[in-house]
PDB file of C-alpha atoms in Angstrom:
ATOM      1  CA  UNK A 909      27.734   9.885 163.644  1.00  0.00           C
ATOM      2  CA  UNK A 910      27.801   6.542 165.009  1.00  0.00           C
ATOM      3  CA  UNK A 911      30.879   5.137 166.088  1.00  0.00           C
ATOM      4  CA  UNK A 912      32.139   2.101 167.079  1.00  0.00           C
ATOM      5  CA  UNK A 913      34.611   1.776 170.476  1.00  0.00           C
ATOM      6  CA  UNK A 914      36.512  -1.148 171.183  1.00  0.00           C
ATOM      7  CA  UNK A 915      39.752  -1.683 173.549  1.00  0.00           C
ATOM      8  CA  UNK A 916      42.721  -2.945 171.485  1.00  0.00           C
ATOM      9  CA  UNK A 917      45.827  -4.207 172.408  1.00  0.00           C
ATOM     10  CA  UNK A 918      48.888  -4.913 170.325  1.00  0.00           C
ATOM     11  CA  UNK A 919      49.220  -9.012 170.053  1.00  0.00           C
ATOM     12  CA  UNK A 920      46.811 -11.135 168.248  1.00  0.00           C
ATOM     13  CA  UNK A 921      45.818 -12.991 171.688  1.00  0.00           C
ATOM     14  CA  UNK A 922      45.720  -9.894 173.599  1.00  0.00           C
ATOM     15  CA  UNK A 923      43.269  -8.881 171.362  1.00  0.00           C
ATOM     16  CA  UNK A 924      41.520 -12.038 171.598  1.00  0.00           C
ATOM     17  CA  UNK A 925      41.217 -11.641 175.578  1.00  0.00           C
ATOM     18  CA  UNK A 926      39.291  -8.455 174.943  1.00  0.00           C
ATOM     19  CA  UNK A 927      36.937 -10.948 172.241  1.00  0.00           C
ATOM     20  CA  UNK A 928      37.961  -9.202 168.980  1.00  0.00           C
ATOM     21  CA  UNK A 929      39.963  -9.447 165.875  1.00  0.00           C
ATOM     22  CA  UNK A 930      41.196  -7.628 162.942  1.00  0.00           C
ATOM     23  CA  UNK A 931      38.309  -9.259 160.615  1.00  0.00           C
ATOM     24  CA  UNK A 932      35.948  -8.422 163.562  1.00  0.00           C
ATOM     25  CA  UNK A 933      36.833  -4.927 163.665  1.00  0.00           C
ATOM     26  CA  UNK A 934      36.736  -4.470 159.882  1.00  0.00           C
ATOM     27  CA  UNK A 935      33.460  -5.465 159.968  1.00  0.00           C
ATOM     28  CA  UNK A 936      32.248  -3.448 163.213  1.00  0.00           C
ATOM     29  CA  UNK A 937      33.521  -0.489 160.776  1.00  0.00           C
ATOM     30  CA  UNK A 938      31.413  -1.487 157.547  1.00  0.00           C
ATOM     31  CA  UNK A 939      28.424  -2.228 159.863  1.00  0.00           C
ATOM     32  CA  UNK A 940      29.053   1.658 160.807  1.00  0.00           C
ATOM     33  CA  UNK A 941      29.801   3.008 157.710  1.00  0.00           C
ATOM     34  CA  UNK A 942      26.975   1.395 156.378  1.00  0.00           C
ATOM     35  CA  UNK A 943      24.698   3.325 158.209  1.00  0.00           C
ATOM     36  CA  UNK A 944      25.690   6.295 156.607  1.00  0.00           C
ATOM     37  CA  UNK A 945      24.635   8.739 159.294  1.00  0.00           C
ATOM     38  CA  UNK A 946      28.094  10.908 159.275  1.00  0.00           C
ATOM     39  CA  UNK A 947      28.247  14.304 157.507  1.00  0.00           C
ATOM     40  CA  UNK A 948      32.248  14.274 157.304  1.00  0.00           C
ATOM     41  CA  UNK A 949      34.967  11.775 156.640  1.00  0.00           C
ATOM     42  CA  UNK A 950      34.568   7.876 157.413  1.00  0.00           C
ATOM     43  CA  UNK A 951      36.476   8.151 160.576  1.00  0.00           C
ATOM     44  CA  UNK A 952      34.006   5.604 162.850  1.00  0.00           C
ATOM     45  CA  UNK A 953      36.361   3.869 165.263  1.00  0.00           C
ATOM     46  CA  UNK A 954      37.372   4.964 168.413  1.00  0.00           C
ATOM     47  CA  UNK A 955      39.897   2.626 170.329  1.00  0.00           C
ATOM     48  CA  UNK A 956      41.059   2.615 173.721  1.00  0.00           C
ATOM     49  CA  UNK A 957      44.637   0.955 175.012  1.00  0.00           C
ATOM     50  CA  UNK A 958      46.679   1.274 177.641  1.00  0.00           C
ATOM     51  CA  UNK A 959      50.481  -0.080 178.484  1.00  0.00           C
ATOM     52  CA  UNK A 960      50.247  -3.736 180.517  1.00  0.00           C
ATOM     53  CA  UNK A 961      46.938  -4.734 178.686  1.00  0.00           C
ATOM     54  CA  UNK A 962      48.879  -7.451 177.143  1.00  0.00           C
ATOM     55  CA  UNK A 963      51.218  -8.445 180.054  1.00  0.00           C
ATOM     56  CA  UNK A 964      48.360  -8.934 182.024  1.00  0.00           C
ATOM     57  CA  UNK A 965      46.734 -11.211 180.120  1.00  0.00           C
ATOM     58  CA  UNK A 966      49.980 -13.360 179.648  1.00  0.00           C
ATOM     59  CA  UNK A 967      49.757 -12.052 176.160  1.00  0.00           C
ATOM     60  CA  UNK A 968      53.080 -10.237 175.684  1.00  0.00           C
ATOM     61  CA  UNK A 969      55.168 -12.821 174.577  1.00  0.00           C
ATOM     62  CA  UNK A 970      58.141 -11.334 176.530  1.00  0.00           C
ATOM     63  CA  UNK A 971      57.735  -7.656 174.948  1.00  0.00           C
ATOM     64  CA  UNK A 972      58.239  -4.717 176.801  1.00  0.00           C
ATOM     65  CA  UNK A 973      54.953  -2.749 177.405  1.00  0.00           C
ATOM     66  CA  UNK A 974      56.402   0.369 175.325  1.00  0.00           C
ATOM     67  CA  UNK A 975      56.826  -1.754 172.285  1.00  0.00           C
ATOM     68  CA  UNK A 976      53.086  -4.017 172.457  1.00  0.00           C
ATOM     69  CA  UNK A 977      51.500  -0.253 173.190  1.00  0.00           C
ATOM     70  CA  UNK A 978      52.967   0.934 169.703  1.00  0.00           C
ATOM     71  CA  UNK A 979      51.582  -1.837 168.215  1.00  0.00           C
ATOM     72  CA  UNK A 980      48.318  -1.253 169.037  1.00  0.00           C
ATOM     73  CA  UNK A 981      48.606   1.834 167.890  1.00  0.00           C
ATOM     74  CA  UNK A 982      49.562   0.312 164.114  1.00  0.00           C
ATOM     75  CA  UNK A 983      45.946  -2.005 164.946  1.00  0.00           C
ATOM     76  CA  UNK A 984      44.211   1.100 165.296  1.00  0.00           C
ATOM     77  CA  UNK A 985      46.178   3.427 162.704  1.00  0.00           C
ATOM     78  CA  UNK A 986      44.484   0.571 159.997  1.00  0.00           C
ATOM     79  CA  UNK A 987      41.082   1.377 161.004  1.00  0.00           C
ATOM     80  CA  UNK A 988      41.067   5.004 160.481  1.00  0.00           C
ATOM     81  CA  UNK A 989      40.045   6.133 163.822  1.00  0.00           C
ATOM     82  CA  UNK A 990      38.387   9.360 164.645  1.00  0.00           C
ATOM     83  CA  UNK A 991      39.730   8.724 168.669  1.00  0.00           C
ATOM     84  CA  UNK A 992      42.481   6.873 170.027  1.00  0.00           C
ATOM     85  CA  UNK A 993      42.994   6.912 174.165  1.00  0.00           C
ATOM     86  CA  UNK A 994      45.149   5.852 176.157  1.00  0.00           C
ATOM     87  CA  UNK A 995      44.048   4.853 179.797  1.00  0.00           C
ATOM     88  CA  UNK A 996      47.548   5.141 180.685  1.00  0.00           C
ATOM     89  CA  UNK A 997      47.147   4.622 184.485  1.00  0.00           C
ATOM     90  CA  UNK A 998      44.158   2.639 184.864  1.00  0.00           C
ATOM     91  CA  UNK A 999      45.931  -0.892 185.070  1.00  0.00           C
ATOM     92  CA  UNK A1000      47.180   0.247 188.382  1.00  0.00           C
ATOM     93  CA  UNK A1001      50.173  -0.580 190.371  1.00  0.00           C
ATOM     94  CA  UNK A1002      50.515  -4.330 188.686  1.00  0.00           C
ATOM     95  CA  UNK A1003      52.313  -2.962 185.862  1.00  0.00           C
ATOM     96  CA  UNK A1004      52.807   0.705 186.530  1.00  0.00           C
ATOM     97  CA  UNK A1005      53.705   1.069 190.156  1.00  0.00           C
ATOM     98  CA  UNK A1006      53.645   4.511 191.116  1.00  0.00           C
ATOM     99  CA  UNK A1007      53.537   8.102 189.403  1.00  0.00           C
ATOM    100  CA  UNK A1008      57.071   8.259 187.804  1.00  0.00           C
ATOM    101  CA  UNK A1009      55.668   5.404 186.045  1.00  0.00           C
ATOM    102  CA  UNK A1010      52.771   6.663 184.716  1.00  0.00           C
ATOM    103  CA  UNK A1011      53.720   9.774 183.620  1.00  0.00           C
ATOM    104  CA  UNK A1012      56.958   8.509 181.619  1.00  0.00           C
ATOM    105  CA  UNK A1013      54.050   6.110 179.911  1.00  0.00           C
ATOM    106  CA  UNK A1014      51.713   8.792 179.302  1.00  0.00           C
ATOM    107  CA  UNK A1015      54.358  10.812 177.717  1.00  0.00           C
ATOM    108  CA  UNK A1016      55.583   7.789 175.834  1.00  0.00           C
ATOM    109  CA  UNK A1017      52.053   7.051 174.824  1.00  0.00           C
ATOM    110  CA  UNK A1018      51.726  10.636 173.282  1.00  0.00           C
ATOM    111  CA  UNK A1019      54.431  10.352 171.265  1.00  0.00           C
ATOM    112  CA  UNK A1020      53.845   6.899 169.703  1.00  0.00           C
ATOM    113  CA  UNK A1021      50.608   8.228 169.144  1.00  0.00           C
ATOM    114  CA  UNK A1022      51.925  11.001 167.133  1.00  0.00           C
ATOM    115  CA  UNK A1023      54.750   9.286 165.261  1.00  0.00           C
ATOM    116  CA  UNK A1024      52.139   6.822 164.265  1.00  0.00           C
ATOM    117  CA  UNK A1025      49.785   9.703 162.877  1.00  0.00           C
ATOM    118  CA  UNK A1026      47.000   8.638 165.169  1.00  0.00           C
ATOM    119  CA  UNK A1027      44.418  11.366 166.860  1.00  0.00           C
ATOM    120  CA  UNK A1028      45.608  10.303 169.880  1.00  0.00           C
ATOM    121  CA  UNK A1029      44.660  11.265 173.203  1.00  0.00           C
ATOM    122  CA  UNK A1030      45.383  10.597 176.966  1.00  0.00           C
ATOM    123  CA  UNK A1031      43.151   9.725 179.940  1.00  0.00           C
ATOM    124  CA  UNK A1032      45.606  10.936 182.853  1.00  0.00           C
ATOM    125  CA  UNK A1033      44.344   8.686 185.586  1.00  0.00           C
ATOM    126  CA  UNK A1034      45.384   6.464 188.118  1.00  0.00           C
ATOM    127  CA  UNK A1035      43.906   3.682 190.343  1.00  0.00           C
ATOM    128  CA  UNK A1036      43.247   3.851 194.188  1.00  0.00           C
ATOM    129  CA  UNK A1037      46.168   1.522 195.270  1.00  0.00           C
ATOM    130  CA  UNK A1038      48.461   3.320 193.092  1.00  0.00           C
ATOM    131  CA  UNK A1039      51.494   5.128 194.573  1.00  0.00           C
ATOM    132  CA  UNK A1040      50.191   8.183 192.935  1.00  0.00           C
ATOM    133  CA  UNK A1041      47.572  11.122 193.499  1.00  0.00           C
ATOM    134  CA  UNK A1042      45.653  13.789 192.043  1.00  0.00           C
ATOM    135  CA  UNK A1043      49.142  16.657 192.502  1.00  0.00           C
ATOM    136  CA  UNK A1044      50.735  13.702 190.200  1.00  0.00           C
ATOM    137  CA  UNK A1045      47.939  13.979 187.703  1.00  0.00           C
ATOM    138  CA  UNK A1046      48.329  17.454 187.389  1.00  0.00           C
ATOM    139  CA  UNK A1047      52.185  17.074 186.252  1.00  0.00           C
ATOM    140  CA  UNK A1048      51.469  14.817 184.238  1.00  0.00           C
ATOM    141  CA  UNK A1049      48.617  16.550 182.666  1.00  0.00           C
ATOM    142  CA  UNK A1050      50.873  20.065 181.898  1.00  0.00           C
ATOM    143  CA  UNK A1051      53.401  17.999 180.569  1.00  0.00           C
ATOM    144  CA  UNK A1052      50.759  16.500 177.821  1.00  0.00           C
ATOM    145  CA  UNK A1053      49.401  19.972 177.669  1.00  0.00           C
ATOM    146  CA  UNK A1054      53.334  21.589 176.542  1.00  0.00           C
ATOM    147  CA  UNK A1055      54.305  18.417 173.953  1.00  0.00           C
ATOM    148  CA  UNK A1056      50.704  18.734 172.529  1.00  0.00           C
ATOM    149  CA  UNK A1057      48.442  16.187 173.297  1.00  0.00           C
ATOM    150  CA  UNK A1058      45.487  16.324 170.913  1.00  0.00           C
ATOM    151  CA  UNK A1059      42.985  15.614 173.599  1.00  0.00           C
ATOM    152  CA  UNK A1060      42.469  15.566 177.292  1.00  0.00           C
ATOM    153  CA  UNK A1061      39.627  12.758 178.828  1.00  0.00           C
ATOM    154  CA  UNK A1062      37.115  14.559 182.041  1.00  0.00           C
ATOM    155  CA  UNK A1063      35.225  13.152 184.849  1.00  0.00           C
ATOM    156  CA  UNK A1064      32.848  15.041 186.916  1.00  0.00           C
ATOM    157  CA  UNK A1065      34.872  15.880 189.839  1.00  0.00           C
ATOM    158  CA  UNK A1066      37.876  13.808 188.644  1.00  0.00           C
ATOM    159  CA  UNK A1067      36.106  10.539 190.077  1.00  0.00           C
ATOM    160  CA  UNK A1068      35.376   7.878 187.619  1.00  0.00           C
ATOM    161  CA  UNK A1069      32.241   6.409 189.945  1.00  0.00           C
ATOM    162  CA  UNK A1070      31.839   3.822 187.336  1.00  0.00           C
ATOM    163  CA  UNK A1071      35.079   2.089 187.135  1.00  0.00           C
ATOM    164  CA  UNK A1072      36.350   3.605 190.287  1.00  0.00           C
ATOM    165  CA  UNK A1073      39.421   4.962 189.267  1.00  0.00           C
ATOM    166  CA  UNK A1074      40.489   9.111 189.458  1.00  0.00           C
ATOM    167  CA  UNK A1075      41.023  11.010 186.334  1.00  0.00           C
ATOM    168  CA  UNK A1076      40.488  14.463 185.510  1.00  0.00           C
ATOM    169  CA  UNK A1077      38.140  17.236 186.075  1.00  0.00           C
ATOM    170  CA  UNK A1078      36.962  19.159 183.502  1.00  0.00           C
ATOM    171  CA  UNK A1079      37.801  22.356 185.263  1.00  0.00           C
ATOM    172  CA  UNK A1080      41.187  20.700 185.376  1.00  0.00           C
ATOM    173  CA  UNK A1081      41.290  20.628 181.258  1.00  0.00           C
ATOM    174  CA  UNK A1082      39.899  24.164 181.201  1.00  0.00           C
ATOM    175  CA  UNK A1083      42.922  25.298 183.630  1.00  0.00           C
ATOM    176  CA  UNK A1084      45.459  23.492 180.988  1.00  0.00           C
ATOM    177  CA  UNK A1085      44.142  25.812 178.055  1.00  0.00           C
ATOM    178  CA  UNK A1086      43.678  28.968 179.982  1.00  0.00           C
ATOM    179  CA  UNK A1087      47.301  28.839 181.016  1.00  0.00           C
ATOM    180  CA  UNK A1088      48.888  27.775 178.198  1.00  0.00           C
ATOM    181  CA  UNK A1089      46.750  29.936 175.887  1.00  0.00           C
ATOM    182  CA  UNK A1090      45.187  27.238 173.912  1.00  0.00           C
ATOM    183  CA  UNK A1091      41.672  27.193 172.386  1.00  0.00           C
ATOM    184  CA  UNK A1092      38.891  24.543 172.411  1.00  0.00           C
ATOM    185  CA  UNK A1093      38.196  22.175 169.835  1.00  0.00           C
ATOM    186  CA  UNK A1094      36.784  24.725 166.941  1.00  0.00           C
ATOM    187  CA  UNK A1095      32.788  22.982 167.342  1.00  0.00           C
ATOM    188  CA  UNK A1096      33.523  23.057 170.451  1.00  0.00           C
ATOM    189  CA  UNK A1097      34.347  26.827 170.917  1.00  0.00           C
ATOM    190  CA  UNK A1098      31.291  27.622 168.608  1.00  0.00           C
ATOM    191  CA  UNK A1099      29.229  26.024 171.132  1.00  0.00           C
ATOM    192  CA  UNK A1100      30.605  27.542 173.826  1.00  0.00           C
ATOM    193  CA  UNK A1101      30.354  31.141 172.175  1.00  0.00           C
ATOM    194  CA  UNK A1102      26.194  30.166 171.226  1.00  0.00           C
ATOM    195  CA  UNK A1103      25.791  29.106 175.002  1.00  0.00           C
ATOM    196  CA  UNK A1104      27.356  32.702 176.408  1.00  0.00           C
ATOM    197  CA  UNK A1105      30.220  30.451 178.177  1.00  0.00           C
ATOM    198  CA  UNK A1106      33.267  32.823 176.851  1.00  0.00           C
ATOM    199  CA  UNK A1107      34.466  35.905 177.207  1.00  0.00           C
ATOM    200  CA  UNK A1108      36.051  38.262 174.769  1.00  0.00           C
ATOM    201  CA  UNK A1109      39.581  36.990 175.295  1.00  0.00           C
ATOM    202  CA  UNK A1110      38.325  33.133 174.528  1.00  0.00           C
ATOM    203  CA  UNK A1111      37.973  32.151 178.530  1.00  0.00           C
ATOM    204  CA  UNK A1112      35.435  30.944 180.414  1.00  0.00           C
ATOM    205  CA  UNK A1113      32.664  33.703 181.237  1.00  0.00           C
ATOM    206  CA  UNK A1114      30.890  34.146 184.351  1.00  0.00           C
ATOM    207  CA  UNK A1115      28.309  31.886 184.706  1.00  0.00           C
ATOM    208  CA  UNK A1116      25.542  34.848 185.135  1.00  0.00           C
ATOM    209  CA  UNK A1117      26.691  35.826 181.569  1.00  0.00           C
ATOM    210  CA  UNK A1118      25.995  31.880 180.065  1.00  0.00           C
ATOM    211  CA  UNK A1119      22.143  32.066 182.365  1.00  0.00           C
ATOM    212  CA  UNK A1120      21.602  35.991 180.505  1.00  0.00           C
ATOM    213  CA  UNK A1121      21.995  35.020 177.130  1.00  0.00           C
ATOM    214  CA  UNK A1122      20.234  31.302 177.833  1.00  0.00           C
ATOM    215  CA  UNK A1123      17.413  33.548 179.550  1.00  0.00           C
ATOM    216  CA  UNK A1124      16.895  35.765 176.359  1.00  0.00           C
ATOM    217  CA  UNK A1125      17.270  32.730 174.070  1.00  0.00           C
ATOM    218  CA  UNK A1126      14.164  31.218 175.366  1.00  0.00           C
ATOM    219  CA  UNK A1127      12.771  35.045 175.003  1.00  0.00           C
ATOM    220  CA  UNK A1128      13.225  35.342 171.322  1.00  0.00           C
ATOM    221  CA  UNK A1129      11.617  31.865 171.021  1.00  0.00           C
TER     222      UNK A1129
END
């Protein structure tokens, strides 16, 4: 499936800054759709957001950043997306100053998300010059993991090297589910099970296990 992404903010000239529209992004998802190369559903947008978007573009016209978040999530919520993010620490210390911050917005991003009905999902990250670090990622990372978060974004090594910024590791998302018992993403886990990457109890296998059954794949072919 092909699917369209697209930052998205929650007032008409936010959403101009970042060069789009509602018409534009009703068309971006018939230009999709039209290509008819899905196999389920007509869920072809995903949309990233993030608190501040707006006031930093002068676009907030005097709403708090809580309230302009939510309604980006009612842009999105129109589109029928398959993903919504939130890069709720990216923006850095101009609008969310230190870690306290950006975990009470990543928590309150979660659950607009979920009121709205959205498949909503956090990137826990945070800039350089943030008062934050990687110990405050992790907090804010079990928290998601206990209210339910539908999805966690990964880095390699927790570095974003393209727009500089730390996030999470995927070891990190792998320590989330092992201790609080949850279970990839159903495809997911089927892959994992074809590739020899779990054990019997669901959790990650030794690797010599994954090369084995790789080893005798290429075998039997």
């Amino acid at each position: 499936m092909d699917l369209v992404f697209q930052s998205i903010a929650g007032t008409q000239a936010a959403n101009q800054g970042f060069g789009v529209s509602l018409a534009l992004l009703e068309e971006a998802r018939q230009a999709a759709l039209s290509l008819k190369r899905g196999t389920v559903g007509d869920n072809v947008m995903y949309f990233e957001t993030g608190q501040g978007s707006a006031l930093s573009a002068g676009a907030h016209h005097g709403v708090d950043q809580q309230t302009v978040e939510a309604r980006a999530y009612a842009v999105a919520r129109a589109f029928r997306p398959l993903l919504v993010n939130t890069v709720v620490g990216f923006i850095g210390p101009e609008y969310l100053y230190d870690s306290k911050q950006i975990i009470r917005a990543g928590l309150e991003d979660n659950f607009c998300g979920k009121l709205l009905g959205l498949p909503m999902g956090v990137d826990v990250c945070y800039t350089n010059h943030a008062e934050a670090d990687q110990d405050d990622m992790d907090v804010l990372m079990t928290l998601l993991g206990v209210a339910g978060v539908n999805f966690l974004i990964g880095v390699p090594g927790a570095d974003d090297v393209m727009l500089n910024y730390q996030s999470l590791s995927y070891h990190d998302i792998l320590g989330l589910r092992h201790l609080l018992g949850r279970r990839p993403a159903p495809e997911f886990e089927a892959w994992l099970e074809r590739m020899g990457m779990l054990d019997g109890a669901g959790r990650l296998a030794p690797p010599e296990r994954a090369v084995r059954q790789l080893l005798a794949g290429e075998r039997r072919s």
